[in-house]
CSV table of C-alpha atoms and ligand atoms in Angstrom, one decimal:
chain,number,residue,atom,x,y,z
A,85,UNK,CA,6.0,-3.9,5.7
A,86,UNK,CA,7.0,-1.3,2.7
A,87,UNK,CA,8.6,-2.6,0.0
A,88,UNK,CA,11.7,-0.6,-1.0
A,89,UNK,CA,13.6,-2.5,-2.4
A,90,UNK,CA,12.9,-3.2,-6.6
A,91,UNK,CA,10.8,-6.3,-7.1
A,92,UNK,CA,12.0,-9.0,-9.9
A,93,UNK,CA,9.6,-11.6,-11.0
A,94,UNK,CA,11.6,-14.7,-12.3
A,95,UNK,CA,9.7,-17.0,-14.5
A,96,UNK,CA,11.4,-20.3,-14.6
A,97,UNK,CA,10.3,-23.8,-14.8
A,98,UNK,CA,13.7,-25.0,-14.6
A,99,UNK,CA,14.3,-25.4,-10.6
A,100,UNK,CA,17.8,-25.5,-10.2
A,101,UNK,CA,18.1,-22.6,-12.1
A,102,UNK,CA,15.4,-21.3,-10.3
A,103,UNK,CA,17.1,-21.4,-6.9
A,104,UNK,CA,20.7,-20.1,-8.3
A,105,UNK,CA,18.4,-16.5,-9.6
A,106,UNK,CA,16.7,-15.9,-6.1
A,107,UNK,CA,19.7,-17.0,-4.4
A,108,UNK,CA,21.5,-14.3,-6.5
A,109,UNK,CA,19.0,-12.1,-6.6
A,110,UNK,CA,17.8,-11.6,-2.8
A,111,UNK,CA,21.8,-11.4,-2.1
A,112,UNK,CA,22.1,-8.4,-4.2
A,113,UNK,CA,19.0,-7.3,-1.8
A,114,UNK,CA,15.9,-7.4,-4.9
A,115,UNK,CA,12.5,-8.2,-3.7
A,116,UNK,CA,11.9,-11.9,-6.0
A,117,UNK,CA,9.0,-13.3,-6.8
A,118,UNK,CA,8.9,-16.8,-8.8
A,119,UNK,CA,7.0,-18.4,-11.6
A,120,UNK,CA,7.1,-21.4,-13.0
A,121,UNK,CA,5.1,-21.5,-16.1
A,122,UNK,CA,2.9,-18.7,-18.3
A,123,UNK,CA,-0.2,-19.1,-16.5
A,124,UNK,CA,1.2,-18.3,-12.8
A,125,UNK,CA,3.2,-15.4,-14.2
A,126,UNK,CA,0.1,-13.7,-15.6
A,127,UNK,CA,-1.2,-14.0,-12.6
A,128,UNK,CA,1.7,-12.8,-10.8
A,129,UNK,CA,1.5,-9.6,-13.1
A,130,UNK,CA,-1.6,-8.3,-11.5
A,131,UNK,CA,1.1,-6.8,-9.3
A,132,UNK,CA,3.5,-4.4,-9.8
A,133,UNK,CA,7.4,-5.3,-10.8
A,134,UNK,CA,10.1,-3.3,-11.7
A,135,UNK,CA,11.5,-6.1,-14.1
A,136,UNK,CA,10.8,-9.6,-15.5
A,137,UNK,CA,13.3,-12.3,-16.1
A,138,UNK,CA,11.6,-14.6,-18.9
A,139,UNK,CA,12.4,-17.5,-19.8
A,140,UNK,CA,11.1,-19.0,-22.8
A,141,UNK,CA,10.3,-22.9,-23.3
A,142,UNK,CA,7.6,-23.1,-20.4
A,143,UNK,CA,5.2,-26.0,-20.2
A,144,UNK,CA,2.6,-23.9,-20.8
A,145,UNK,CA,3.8,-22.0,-23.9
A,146,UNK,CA,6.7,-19.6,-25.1
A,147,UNK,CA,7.7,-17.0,-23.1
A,148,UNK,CA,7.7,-14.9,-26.3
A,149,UNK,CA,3.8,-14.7,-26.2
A,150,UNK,CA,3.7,-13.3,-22.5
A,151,UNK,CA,6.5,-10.2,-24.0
A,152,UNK,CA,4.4,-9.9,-27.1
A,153,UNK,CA,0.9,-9.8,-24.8
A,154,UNK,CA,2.5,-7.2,-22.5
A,155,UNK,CA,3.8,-4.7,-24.8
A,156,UNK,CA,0.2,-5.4,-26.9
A,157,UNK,CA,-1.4,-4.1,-23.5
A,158,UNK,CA,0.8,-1.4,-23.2
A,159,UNK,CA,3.1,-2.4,-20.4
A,160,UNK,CA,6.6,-1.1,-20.0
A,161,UNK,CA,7.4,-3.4,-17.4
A,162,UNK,CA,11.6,-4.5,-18.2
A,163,UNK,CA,11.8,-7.8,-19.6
A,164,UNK,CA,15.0,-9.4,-19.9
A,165,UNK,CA,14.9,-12.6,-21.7
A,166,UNK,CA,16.4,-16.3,-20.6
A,167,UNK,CA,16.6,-18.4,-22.9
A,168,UNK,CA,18.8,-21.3,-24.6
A,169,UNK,CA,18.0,-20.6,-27.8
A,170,UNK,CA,21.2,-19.0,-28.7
A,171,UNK,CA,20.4,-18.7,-32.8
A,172,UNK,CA,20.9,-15.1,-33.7
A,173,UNK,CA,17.4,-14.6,-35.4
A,174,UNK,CA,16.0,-16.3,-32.2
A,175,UNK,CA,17.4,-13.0,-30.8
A,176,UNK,CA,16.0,-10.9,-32.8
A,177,UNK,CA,12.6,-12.1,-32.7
A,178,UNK,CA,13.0,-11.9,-28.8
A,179,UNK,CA,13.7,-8.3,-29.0
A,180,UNK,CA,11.3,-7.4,-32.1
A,181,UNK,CA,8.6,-8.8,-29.4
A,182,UNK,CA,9.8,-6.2,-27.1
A,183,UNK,CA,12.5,-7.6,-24.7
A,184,UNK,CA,14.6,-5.2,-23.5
A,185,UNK,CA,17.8,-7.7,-23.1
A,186,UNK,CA,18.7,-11.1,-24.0
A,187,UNK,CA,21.0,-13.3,-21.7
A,188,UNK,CA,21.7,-16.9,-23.3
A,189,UNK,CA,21.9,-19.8,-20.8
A,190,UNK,CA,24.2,-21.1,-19.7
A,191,UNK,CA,25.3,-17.6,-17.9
A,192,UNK,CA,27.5,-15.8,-16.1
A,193,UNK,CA,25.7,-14.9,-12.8
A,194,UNK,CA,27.6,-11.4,-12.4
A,195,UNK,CA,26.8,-10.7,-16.2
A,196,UNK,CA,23.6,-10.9,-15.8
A,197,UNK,CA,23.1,-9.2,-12.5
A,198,UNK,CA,25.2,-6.1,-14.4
A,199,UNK,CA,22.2,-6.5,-16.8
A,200,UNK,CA,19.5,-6.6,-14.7
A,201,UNK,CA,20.8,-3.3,-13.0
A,202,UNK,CA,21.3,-1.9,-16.4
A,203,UNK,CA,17.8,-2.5,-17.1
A,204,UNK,CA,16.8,-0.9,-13.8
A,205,UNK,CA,18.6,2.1,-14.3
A,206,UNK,CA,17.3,2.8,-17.7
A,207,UNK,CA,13.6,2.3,-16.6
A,208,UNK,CA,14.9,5.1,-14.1
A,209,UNK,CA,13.9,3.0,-11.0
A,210,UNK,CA,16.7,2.8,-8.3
A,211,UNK,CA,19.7,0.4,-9.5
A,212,UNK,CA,19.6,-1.6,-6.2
A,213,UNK,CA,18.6,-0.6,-2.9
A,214,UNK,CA,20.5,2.7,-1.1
A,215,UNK,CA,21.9,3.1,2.3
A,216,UNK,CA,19.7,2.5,5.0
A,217,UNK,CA,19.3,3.9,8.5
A,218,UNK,CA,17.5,3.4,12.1
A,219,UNK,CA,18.6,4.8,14.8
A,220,UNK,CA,22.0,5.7,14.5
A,221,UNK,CA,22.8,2.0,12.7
A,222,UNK,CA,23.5,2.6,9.0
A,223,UNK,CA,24.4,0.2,6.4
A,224,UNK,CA,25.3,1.0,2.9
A,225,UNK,CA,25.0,-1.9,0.1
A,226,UNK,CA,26.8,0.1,-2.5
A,227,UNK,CA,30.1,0.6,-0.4
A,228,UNK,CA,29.6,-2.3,1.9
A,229,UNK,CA,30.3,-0.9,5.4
A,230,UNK,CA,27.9,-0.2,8.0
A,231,UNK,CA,28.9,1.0,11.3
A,232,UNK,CA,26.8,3.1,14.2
A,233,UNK,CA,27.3,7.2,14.1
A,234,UNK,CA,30.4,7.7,13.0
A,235,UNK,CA,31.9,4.8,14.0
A,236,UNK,CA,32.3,2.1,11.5
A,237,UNK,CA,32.3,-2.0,11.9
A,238,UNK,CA,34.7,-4.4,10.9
A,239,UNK,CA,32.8,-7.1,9.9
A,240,UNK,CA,32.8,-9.9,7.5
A,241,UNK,CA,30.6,-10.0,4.2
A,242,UNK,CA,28.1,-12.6,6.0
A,243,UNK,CA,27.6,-10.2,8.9
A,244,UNK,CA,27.3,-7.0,6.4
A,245,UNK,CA,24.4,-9.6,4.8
A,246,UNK,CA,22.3,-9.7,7.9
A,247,UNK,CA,22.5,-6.2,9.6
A,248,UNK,CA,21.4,-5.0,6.2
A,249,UNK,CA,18.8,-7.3,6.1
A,250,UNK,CA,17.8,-6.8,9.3
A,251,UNK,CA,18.1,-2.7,8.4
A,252,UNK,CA,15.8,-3.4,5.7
A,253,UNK,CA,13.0,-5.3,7.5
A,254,UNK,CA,12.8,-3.0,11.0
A,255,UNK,CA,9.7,-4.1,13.1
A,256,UNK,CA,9.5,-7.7,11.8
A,257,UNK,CA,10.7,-10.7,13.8
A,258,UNK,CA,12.1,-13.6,11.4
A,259,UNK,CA,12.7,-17.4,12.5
A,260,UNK,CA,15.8,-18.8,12.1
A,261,UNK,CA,14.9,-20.9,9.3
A,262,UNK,CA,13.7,-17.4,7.5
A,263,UNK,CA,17.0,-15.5,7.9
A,264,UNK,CA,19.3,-18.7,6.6
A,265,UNK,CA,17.0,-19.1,3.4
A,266,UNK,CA,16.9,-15.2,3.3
A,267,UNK,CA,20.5,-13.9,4.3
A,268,UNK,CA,22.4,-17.2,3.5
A,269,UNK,CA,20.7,-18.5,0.5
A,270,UNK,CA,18.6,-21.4,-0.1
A,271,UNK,CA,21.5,-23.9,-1.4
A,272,UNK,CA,23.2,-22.6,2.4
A,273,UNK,CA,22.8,-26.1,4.1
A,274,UNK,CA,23.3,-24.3,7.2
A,275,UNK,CA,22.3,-24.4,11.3
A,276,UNK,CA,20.5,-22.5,13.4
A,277,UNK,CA,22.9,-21.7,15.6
A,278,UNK,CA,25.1,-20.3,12.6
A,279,UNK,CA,21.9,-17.6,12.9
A,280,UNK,CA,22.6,-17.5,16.6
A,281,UNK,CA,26.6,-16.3,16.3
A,282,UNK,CA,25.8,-14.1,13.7
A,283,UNK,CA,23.7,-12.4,16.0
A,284,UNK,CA,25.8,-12.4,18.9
A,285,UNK,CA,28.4,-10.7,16.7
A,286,UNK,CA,26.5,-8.1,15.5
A,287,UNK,CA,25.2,-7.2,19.0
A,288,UNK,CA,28.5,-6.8,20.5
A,289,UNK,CA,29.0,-4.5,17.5
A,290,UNK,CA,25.8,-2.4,17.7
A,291,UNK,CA,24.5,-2.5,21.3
A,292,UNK,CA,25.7,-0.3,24.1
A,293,UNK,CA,25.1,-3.4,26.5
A,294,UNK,CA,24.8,-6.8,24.5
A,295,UNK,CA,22.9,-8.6,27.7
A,296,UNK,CA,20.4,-6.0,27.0
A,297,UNK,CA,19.8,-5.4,23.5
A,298,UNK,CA,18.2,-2.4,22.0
A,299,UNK,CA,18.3,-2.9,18.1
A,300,UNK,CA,18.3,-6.6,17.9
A,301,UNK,CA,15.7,-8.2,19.8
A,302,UNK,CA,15.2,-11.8,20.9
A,303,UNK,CA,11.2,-12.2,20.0
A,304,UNK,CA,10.7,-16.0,22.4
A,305,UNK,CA,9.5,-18.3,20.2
A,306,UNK,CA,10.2,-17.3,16.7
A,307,UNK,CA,13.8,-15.5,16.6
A,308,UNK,CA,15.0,-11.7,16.1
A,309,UNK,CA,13.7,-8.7,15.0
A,310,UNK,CA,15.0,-5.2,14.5
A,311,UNK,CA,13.3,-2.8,16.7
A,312,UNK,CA,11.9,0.2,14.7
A,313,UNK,CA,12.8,2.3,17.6
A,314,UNK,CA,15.6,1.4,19.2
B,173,CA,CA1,12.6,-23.6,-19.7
């Protein structure tokens, strides 16, 4: 599965706080991978992100040692800093280490996902994913519509969530389970069958005959996929 879609590393030993970034994150359609502590986000940096959300009191060690190590190693990766220490020379020192951005907790979610595509767009990757295309389904984030050719759905922001996620994962069959933590976030205490309408919605809207489906397969046994070739 290619990944196009820019790849966040979160490191964050607080859970709940955690959960509310890659709930955020994935909804604004970033790839996010999670750390907890110093040691699994080194090891996490083996790989290739197109930005870092640090925190800095880790049970491990301050976060301000991973930025300093980094830019010591020559690596450009963004690093946007989340932290509670609000003093202003606590600041500085953040940046002097070579942040890029410093968000004090407790935040404003939609201020800091300004930030984080900020960041993005200065490092000159892609500010969030583009429009997206198979077959004749588009779906474009940015705007939020989608439609098929040059017709265009009505549908409600939860519907939008899961073509586009769907759009962006063509080829791959996901459980129900997968798509509620995925589409509806993991604090979504949600049902299955919540899955199940979605899907019969979306198919009246994008297949020519709903009892047999072209873009949205039933895979028996573990849920939907998008076919790559409708
Ligand atoms: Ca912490």
């Amino acid at each position: 599965m290619p990944k196009t879609e820019p790849q966040i590393l979160v490191v964050e030993d607080d859970s709940r706080i955690r959960k509310e970034l890659l709930d955020a994150l994935r909804a604004s359609g970033y790839g996010v991978e999670v750390s907890v502590s110093l040691e699994s986000a080194r090891f996490a940096l083996q790989r290739e992100h197109d930005l870092m959300l640090l925190d800095l009191g880790l049970p491990d060690g301050d976060g301000l040692d991973l930025c300093r190590a980094l830019r010591a190693q020559g690596r450009g990766l963004p690093i946007l800093i989340l932290t509670a220490r609000d003093a202003p020379d606590q600041r500085v020192r953040g940046l002097d280490v070579g942040a890029d951005d410093y968000v004090v907790k407790p935040f404003h979610m939609p201020e800091l996902l300004a930030r984080v595509r900020t960041l993005l767009r200065r490092a000159g990757r892609s500010a969030g994913p583009g429009p997206v295309r198979i077959g004749e389904l588009w779906a474009d984030p940015e705007s939020r519509t989608a439609g098929k050719g040059d017709e265009t759905f009505e549908m409600t922001p939860r519907e939008l969530d899961l073509l586009l996620f769907f759009l962006r994962h063509p080829g791959r069959a996901w459980t129900r389970d997968q798509l509620l933590d995925r589409v509806w976030g993991s604090t979504y205490d949600g049902e299955r069958r919540t899955v199940d309408s979605h899907v019969r919605r979306l198919r009246a809207m994008v297949e020519d005959d709903a009892s047999d489906p072209r873009y949205i397969e039933t895979v028996w046994g573990v849920g939907y996929r998008l076919s790559e070739n409708p």
